[in-house]
Coordinates of C-alpha atoms in Angstrom, one line a residue:
A1 CA 63.5 -62.9 32.8
I2 CA 61.1 -64.3 35.5
E3 CA 57.7 -65.1 34.3
K4 CA 54.6 -64.0 36.2
G5 CA 50.8 -64.3 35.8
A6 CA 48.4 -61.9 34.2
Q7 CA 47.9 -58.5 35.7
P8 CA 44.2 -57.7 35.5
N9 CA 44.5 -54.8 37.9
R10 CA 47.5 -53.3 36.2
R11 CA 48.1 -49.7 37.3
P12 CA 47.0 -47.2 34.5
A13 CA 49.4 -44.8 32.9
M14 CA 50.0 -41.4 34.6
S15 CA 48.0 -38.6 33.3
T16 CA 51.2 -36.7 32.2
Q17 CA 52.2 -39.5 29.8
V18 CA 51.4 -38.9 26.2
R19 CA 51.7 -41.8 23.8
I20 CA 53.7 -41.0 20.8
S21 CA 53.5 -44.4 18.9
N22 CA 50.4 -46.1 17.7
D23 CA 52.4 -49.3 16.9
R24 CA 54.7 -51.3 19.0
L25 CA 58.4 -50.7 18.8
S26 CA 61.3 -52.9 19.4
G27 CA 64.6 -52.3 21.2
L28 CA 67.4 -53.4 23.4
V29 CA 67.5 -53.2 27.2
M30 CA 70.7 -51.2 28.0
A31 CA 70.4 -51.3 31.8
W32 CA 68.2 -52.8 34.5
K33 CA 68.6 -51.4 38.1
G34 CA 66.2 -53.4 40.2
R35 CA 63.0 -51.6 39.6
Y36 CA 63.6 -49.5 36.6
G37 CA 65.9 -49.3 33.5
W38 CA 66.7 -47.9 30.1
I39 CA 65.9 -49.1 26.6
T40 CA 67.3 -48.1 23.2
A41 CA 64.9 -48.3 20.4
D42 CA 66.0 -50.1 17.2
A43 CA 64.7 -47.1 15.0
A44 CA 65.2 -43.5 15.8
I45 CA 62.1 -41.9 17.5
E46 CA 61.3 -38.5 16.0
H47 CA 60.3 -36.4 19.1
S48 CA 61.6 -33.2 20.8
A49 CA 62.2 -35.2 24.0
A50 CA 64.4 -37.7 22.2
A51 CA 67.6 -35.6 23.0
K52 CA 67.2 -36.3 26.7
H53 CA 69.0 -39.2 28.4
S54 CA 71.1 -39.9 25.2
G55 CA 67.9 -41.0 23.4
Q56 CA 67.2 -43.8 25.7
L57 CA 63.7 -44.6 27.0
Y58 CA 62.8 -45.1 30.7
V59 CA 61.1 -48.1 31.8
H60 CA 59.6 -49.0 35.2
E61 CA 58.8 -52.4 36.5
R62 CA 55.1 -51.6 36.6
D63 CA 55.1 -51.2 32.9
L64 CA 56.3 -54.7 32.3
E65 CA 54.0 -57.3 30.9
G66 CA 54.5 -61.1 31.5
V67 CA 57.8 -60.6 33.3
E68 CA 58.8 -59.2 36.7
E69 CA 62.2 -57.9 35.7
L70 CA 64.5 -57.4 32.7
F71 CA 68.2 -57.7 32.2
R72 CA 70.6 -55.9 30.0
G73 CA 70.7 -57.3 26.5
A74 CA 67.2 -58.5 26.5
R75 CA 65.2 -57.8 23.3
V76 CA 61.8 -56.2 24.0
S77 CA 58.8 -54.6 22.4
F78 CA 57.1 -51.7 23.8
V79 CA 54.8 -48.6 23.2
A80 CA 56.5 -45.2 23.5
Y81 CA 55.4 -42.2 25.4
A82 CA 56.6 -38.9 26.4
D83 CA 56.3 -36.8 29.6
A84 CA 58.2 -33.9 31.3
D85 CA 61.2 -36.1 32.0
G86 CA 61.7 -37.4 28.4
L87 CA 60.7 -40.6 26.6
G88 CA 59.4 -43.8 28.3
A89 CA 58.3 -47.2 27.5
C90 CA 55.2 -48.9 28.6
E91 CA 53.5 -52.2 27.8
V92 CA 57.0 -53.7 27.7
R93 CA 57.2 -57.4 27.0
M94 CA 59.9 -59.9 25.8
L95 CA 60.2 -60.0 22.1
D96 CA 59.6 -63.2 20.2
A97 CA 60.8 -63.9 16.7
C98 CA 57.4 -63.6 15.1
E99 CA 56.8 -60.1 16.6
E100 CA 60.3 -58.9 16.0
S101 CA 59.9 -59.9 12.3
C102 CA 56.6 -58.0 12.0
I103 CA 57.9 -54.8 13.7
N104 CA 61.2 -54.7 11.9
A105 CA 60.1 -55.6 8.4
P106 CA 59.6 -52.0 7.3
L107 CA 63.0 -50.9 8.9
Q108 CA 64.7 -53.8 7.1
A109 CA 63.3 -52.8 3.8
Q110 CA 64.6 -49.3 4.3
R111 CA 68.1 -50.5 5.2
A112 CA 68.4 -53.2 2.4
P113 CA 69.7 -50.7 -0.3
Q114 CA 72.1 -49.2 2.1
R115 CA 73.5 -52.6 3.1
A116 CA 73.9 -53.5 -0.6
R117 CA 76.2 -50.5 -1.0
A118 CA 77.8 -50.6 2.5
R119 CA 81.4 -51.3 1.1
P120 CA 82.1 -48.9 -2.0
T121 CA 84.5 -50.2 -4.6
A122 CA 87.9 -48.7 -5.0
V123 CA 86.7 -46.5 -7.9
E124 CA 83.8 -45.2 -5.8
K125 CA 86.0 -44.3 -2.9
T126 CA 88.5 -42.3 -5.1
G127 CA 85.8 -40.6 -7.3
Q128 CA 86.1 -40.1 -10.9
L129 CA 89.5 -41.4 -11.9
R130 CA 91.4 -40.3 -15.0
S131 CA 91.6 -43.1 -17.5
G132 CA 95.3 -43.2 -17.2
E133 CA 95.2 -43.7 -13.5
S134 CA 92.3 -46.2 -13.1
F135 CA 94.4 -49.3 -13.6
H136 CA 97.2 -48.3 -11.3
R137 CA 95.0 -47.1 -8.5
A138 CA 92.8 -50.3 -8.8
S139 CA 96.0 -52.4 -8.5
A140 CA 97.2 -50.4 -5.5
S141 CA 93.9 -51.0 -3.9
K142 CA 94.2 -54.8 -4.4
S143 CA 97.7 -54.8 -3.0
E144 CA 96.5 -53.0 0.2
A145 CA 93.6 -55.6 0.4
S146 CA 96.2 -58.5 0.2
R147 CA 98.1 -56.9 3.1
Q148 CA 95.0 -56.6 5.2
V149 CA 94.1 -60.3 4.5
T150 CA 97.5 -61.5 5.8
S151 CA 97.4 -59.2 8.8
P152 CA 96.9 -61.0 12.2
L153 CA 94.4 -58.3 13.2
W154 CA 92.7 -58.2 9.8
W155 CA 89.4 -57.0 11.3
R156 CA 91.0 -53.5 11.9
S157 CA 90.0 -53.0 8.2
L158 CA 86.3 -53.1 9.4
A159 CA 86.8 -49.7 11.2
G160 CA 83.5 -47.9 11.5
D161 CA 81.3 -50.9 11.9
C162 CA 80.3 -52.2 15.3
C163 CA 78.6 -55.4 16.6
P164 CA 74.9 -55.0 16.4
I165 CA 74.4 -56.6 19.7
S166 CA 77.2 -55.6 21.9
L167 CA 77.7 -52.2 20.0
T168 CA 81.5 -52.8 20.3
P169 CA 83.5 -51.3 17.5
L170 CA 84.7 -54.2 15.5
E171 CA 88.3 -52.8 15.3
D172 CA 88.5 -52.8 19.1
L173 CA 87.9 -56.6 19.4
T174 CA 90.8 -58.6 20.8
Y175 CA 89.6 -61.6 18.8
E176 CA 88.2 -61.8 15.3
P177 CA 84.5 -61.2 14.7
F178 CA 82.2 -63.8 13.4
G179 CA 80.5 -63.3 10.1
L180 CA 77.0 -64.3 8.8
V181 CA 76.5 -64.2 5.0
G182 CA 73.4 -62.3 3.8
S183 CA 71.2 -64.8 1.9
S184 CA 69.7 -63.7 -1.4
D185 CA 66.1 -62.7 -1.5
S186 CA 65.6 -65.0 -4.5
S187 CA 67.1 -68.0 -2.8
D188 CA 65.8 -70.2 0.0
T189 CA 69.1 -71.9 0.5
L190 CA 70.8 -71.1 3.9
P191 CA 74.5 -70.8 4.2
T192 CA 76.2 -74.0 5.3
E193 CA 78.6 -72.3 7.7
G194 CA 79.5 -69.0 9.5
L195 CA 82.7 -67.1 8.7
W196 CA 85.8 -67.1 10.8
G197 CA 89.5 -67.8 10.4
P198 CA 90.9 -67.7 6.9
A199 CA 87.4 -67.6 5.3
A200 CA 86.6 -64.5 7.4
R201 CA 89.8 -62.8 6.5
E202 CA 89.1 -63.4 2.8
A203 CA 85.5 -62.2 3.0
S204 CA 86.5 -58.9 4.6
V205 CA 88.1 -57.8 1.4
N206 CA 85.8 -59.6 -1.1
N207 CA 82.8 -57.5 -1.9
S208 CA 81.0 -60.2 -3.8
R209 CA 78.9 -61.2 -0.7
V210 CA 77.1 -59.2 1.9
V211 CA 78.5 -60.1 5.3
R212 CA 77.3 -58.9 8.7
W213 CA 80.0 -59.1 11.5
F214 CA 79.4 -59.7 15.1
D215 CA 81.1 -60.3 18.4
G216 CA 80.6 -64.1 18.2
L217 CA 80.2 -64.6 21.9
F218 CA 77.3 -62.1 22.1
L219 CA 75.7 -63.5 19.0
A220 CA 75.9 -67.0 20.5
C221 CA 74.6 -65.9 24.0
S222 CA 71.9 -63.7 22.6
S223 CA 70.6 -66.4 20.2
V224 CA 70.5 -69.2 22.7
A225 CA 69.2 -67.0 25.7
N226 CA 66.3 -65.7 23.7
N227 CA 65.7 -69.0 21.9
Q228 CA 66.0 -67.2 18.6
L229 CA 68.5 -68.8 16.4
M230 CA 68.5 -66.3 13.6
D231 CA 70.5 -63.3 12.2
P232 CA 69.4 -60.5 14.5
V233 CA 69.7 -58.0 11.7
S234 CA 68.0 -59.7 8.7
M235 CA 65.9 -62.0 10.9
R236 CA 66.6 -65.1 8.7
P237 CA 67.0 -68.4 10.6
L238 CA 70.5 -69.7 11.2
S239 CA 71.5 -73.0 9.6
R240 CA 72.8 -75.9 11.6
G241 CA 76.1 -75.5 10.0
E242 CA 76.3 -71.9 11.1
C243 CA 75.4 -72.9 14.7
A244 CA 78.1 -75.6 14.5
S245 CA 80.6 -72.9 13.2
L246 CA 79.8 -70.7 16.2
D247 CA 80.6 -73.5 18.7
K248 CA 83.9 -74.1 16.9
Y249 CA 84.6 -70.3 16.9
L250 CA 84.1 -70.1 20.5
A251 CA 86.2 -73.1 21.4
A252 CA 89.0 -71.8 19.1
H253 CA 89.2 -68.5 20.9
Q254 CA 88.8 -70.1 24.4
L255 CA 85.5 -68.4 25.0
P256 CA 82.6 -69.7 27.2
T257 CA 80.8 -72.7 25.7
V258 CA 77.2 -71.9 24.8
H259 CA 76.1 -75.1 23.0
V260 CA 74.6 -73.4 20.0
E261 CA 74.2 -76.5 17.8
E262 CA 72.6 -78.4 20.6
A263 CA 70.1 -75.6 21.0
F264 CA 69.4 -75.8 17.3
A265 CA 68.8 -79.6 17.6
L266 CA 66.4 -79.0 20.5
S267 CA 64.4 -76.5 18.6
D268 CA 62.8 -79.0 16.2
G269 CA 59.4 -78.4 18.0
T270 CA 58.8 -82.0 19.1
G271 CA 57.9 -80.7 22.6
K272 CA 59.5 -83.6 24.5
P273 CA 59.7 -82.8 28.2
E274 CA 63.3 -83.7 28.4
S275 CA 64.1 -81.6 25.4
S276 CA 62.2 -78.6 26.7
A277 CA 64.0 -78.9 30.1
R278 CA 67.4 -79.1 28.4
R279 CA 66.6 -76.2 26.2
A280 CA 65.5 -74.2 29.1
A281 CA 68.6 -74.9 30.9
L282 CA 70.8 -73.9 27.9
S283 CA 68.8 -70.7 27.6
Q284 CA 69.3 -69.8 31.2
E285 CA 73.1 -70.5 31.1
A286 CA 73.5 -68.3 28.0
A287 CA 71.4 -65.6 29.7
S288 CA 73.7 -65.8 32.8
V289 CA 76.8 -65.4 30.6
L290 CA 75.3 -62.5 28.6
R291 CA 74.4 -60.8 32.0
I292 CA 77.9 -61.2 33.3
L293 CA 79.3 -59.7 30.1
F294 CA 77.2 -56.6 30.5
E295 CA 77.5 -56.2 34.1
E296 CA 81.3 -56.3 34.3
G297 CA 81.5 -52.9 32.9
G298 CA 83.6 -53.8 29.9
M299 CA 83.1 -55.9 26.7
P300 CA 85.1 -59.0 26.5
G301 CA 86.3 -58.1 22.9
Q302 CA 87.5 -54.6 23.8
T303 CA 91.3 -53.9 23.8
Q304 CA 91.0 -52.0 27.2
P305 CA 91.2 -54.4 30.3
R306 CA 87.9 -55.0 32.1
Q307 CA 87.1 -53.0 35.2
P308 CA 85.5 -55.3 37.8
Q309 CA 84.6 -52.6 40.4
P310 CA 82.0 -50.5 38.5
K311 CA 78.4 -52.1 38.7
V312 CA 76.7 -49.4 36.8
P313 CA 77.0 -50.3 33.0
E314 CA 79.4 -48.1 31.1
L315 CA 76.8 -46.7 28.8
Q316 CA 74.8 -45.3 31.7
Q317 CA 77.5 -43.0 32.7
A318 CA 76.4 -40.7 30.0
E319 CA 73.1 -39.9 31.9
T320 CA 72.6 -36.3 32.8
P321 CA 73.1 -35.4 36.6
A322 CA 69.4 -34.6 36.7
A323 CA 68.5 -38.1 35.7
S324 CA 70.9 -39.6 38.3
D325 CA 69.4 -37.4 41.1
R326 CA 66.0 -38.6 40.2
G327 CA 67.1 -42.4 40.4
A328 CA 65.8 -42.9 43.9
E329 CA 62.3 -41.2 43.1
R330 CA 61.9 -43.5 40.0
A331 CA 62.9 -46.7 42.0
A332 CA 60.2 -45.7 44.5
G333 CA 57.7 -45.5 41.8
T334 CA 56.8 -41.7 42.1
R335 CA 57.8 -40.8 38.6
R336 CA 55.5 -42.9 36.5

């Protein structure tokens, strides 16, 4: 995003806009079309207008604070409002780690019990087993798990989950996902490495640890571009070992180099001019890669080939015809 100065004469909200949130919300920019775009909120917004535009919020450039434009994949905070056309976002600004932690703390607390039981055991899946069948069915489940571990496309067993950043179904990735181990609330020790390769295959069938799976390229680019080297779900910081694992993962799968470990080393807070300049350069490079991934119209990890000709992101094809017809009006600033 491009930084700009303060806006003392910022245009007030239109009279038809009614704020529906007292607190700031967080979300992901799904599209930016020059002067306006669309945001998906992290938490569902309970409002009658939420059904419009696939639940996405409209944002205009005049509602940005501290930046002149957004890009798809950017993390932002905002205040939600509603008008005759649906939901919108105002007072939109780039989301830093501290603010995201404060906004999402209640949401993470609600999701914690669900994540702890995200992968039911074999007995839970099959219900109440008769005592004579329990051992045999459990053995069959272990045999199936062993076959999945040795399968070249072992992540097909993660069907139903998706990358929290790219929203790509994990089973559709053409290369393996990258795993971050959930740290215990009672321990301050960070994991020494991320999961990929044989360790990831084993973790996919081992329920002793909570693992969050990502498209590793999106995780690396998003972390470095936003200068937030952390698990975007739990908001815990990444260890240097996990950053080094991400670099090795990208190299092994012949993906773009993002220099995650170097970005970690430059984030020690010393504030040296040369360190700040290098970190800014790495952030810009990662943001460029992230923008290319989103704007090409296909995710790099999907089994379907990329389509270079469309410039409109695939997720936006779900917009209603009425929303498309009003695109020119919104770009001219007549809507909000």
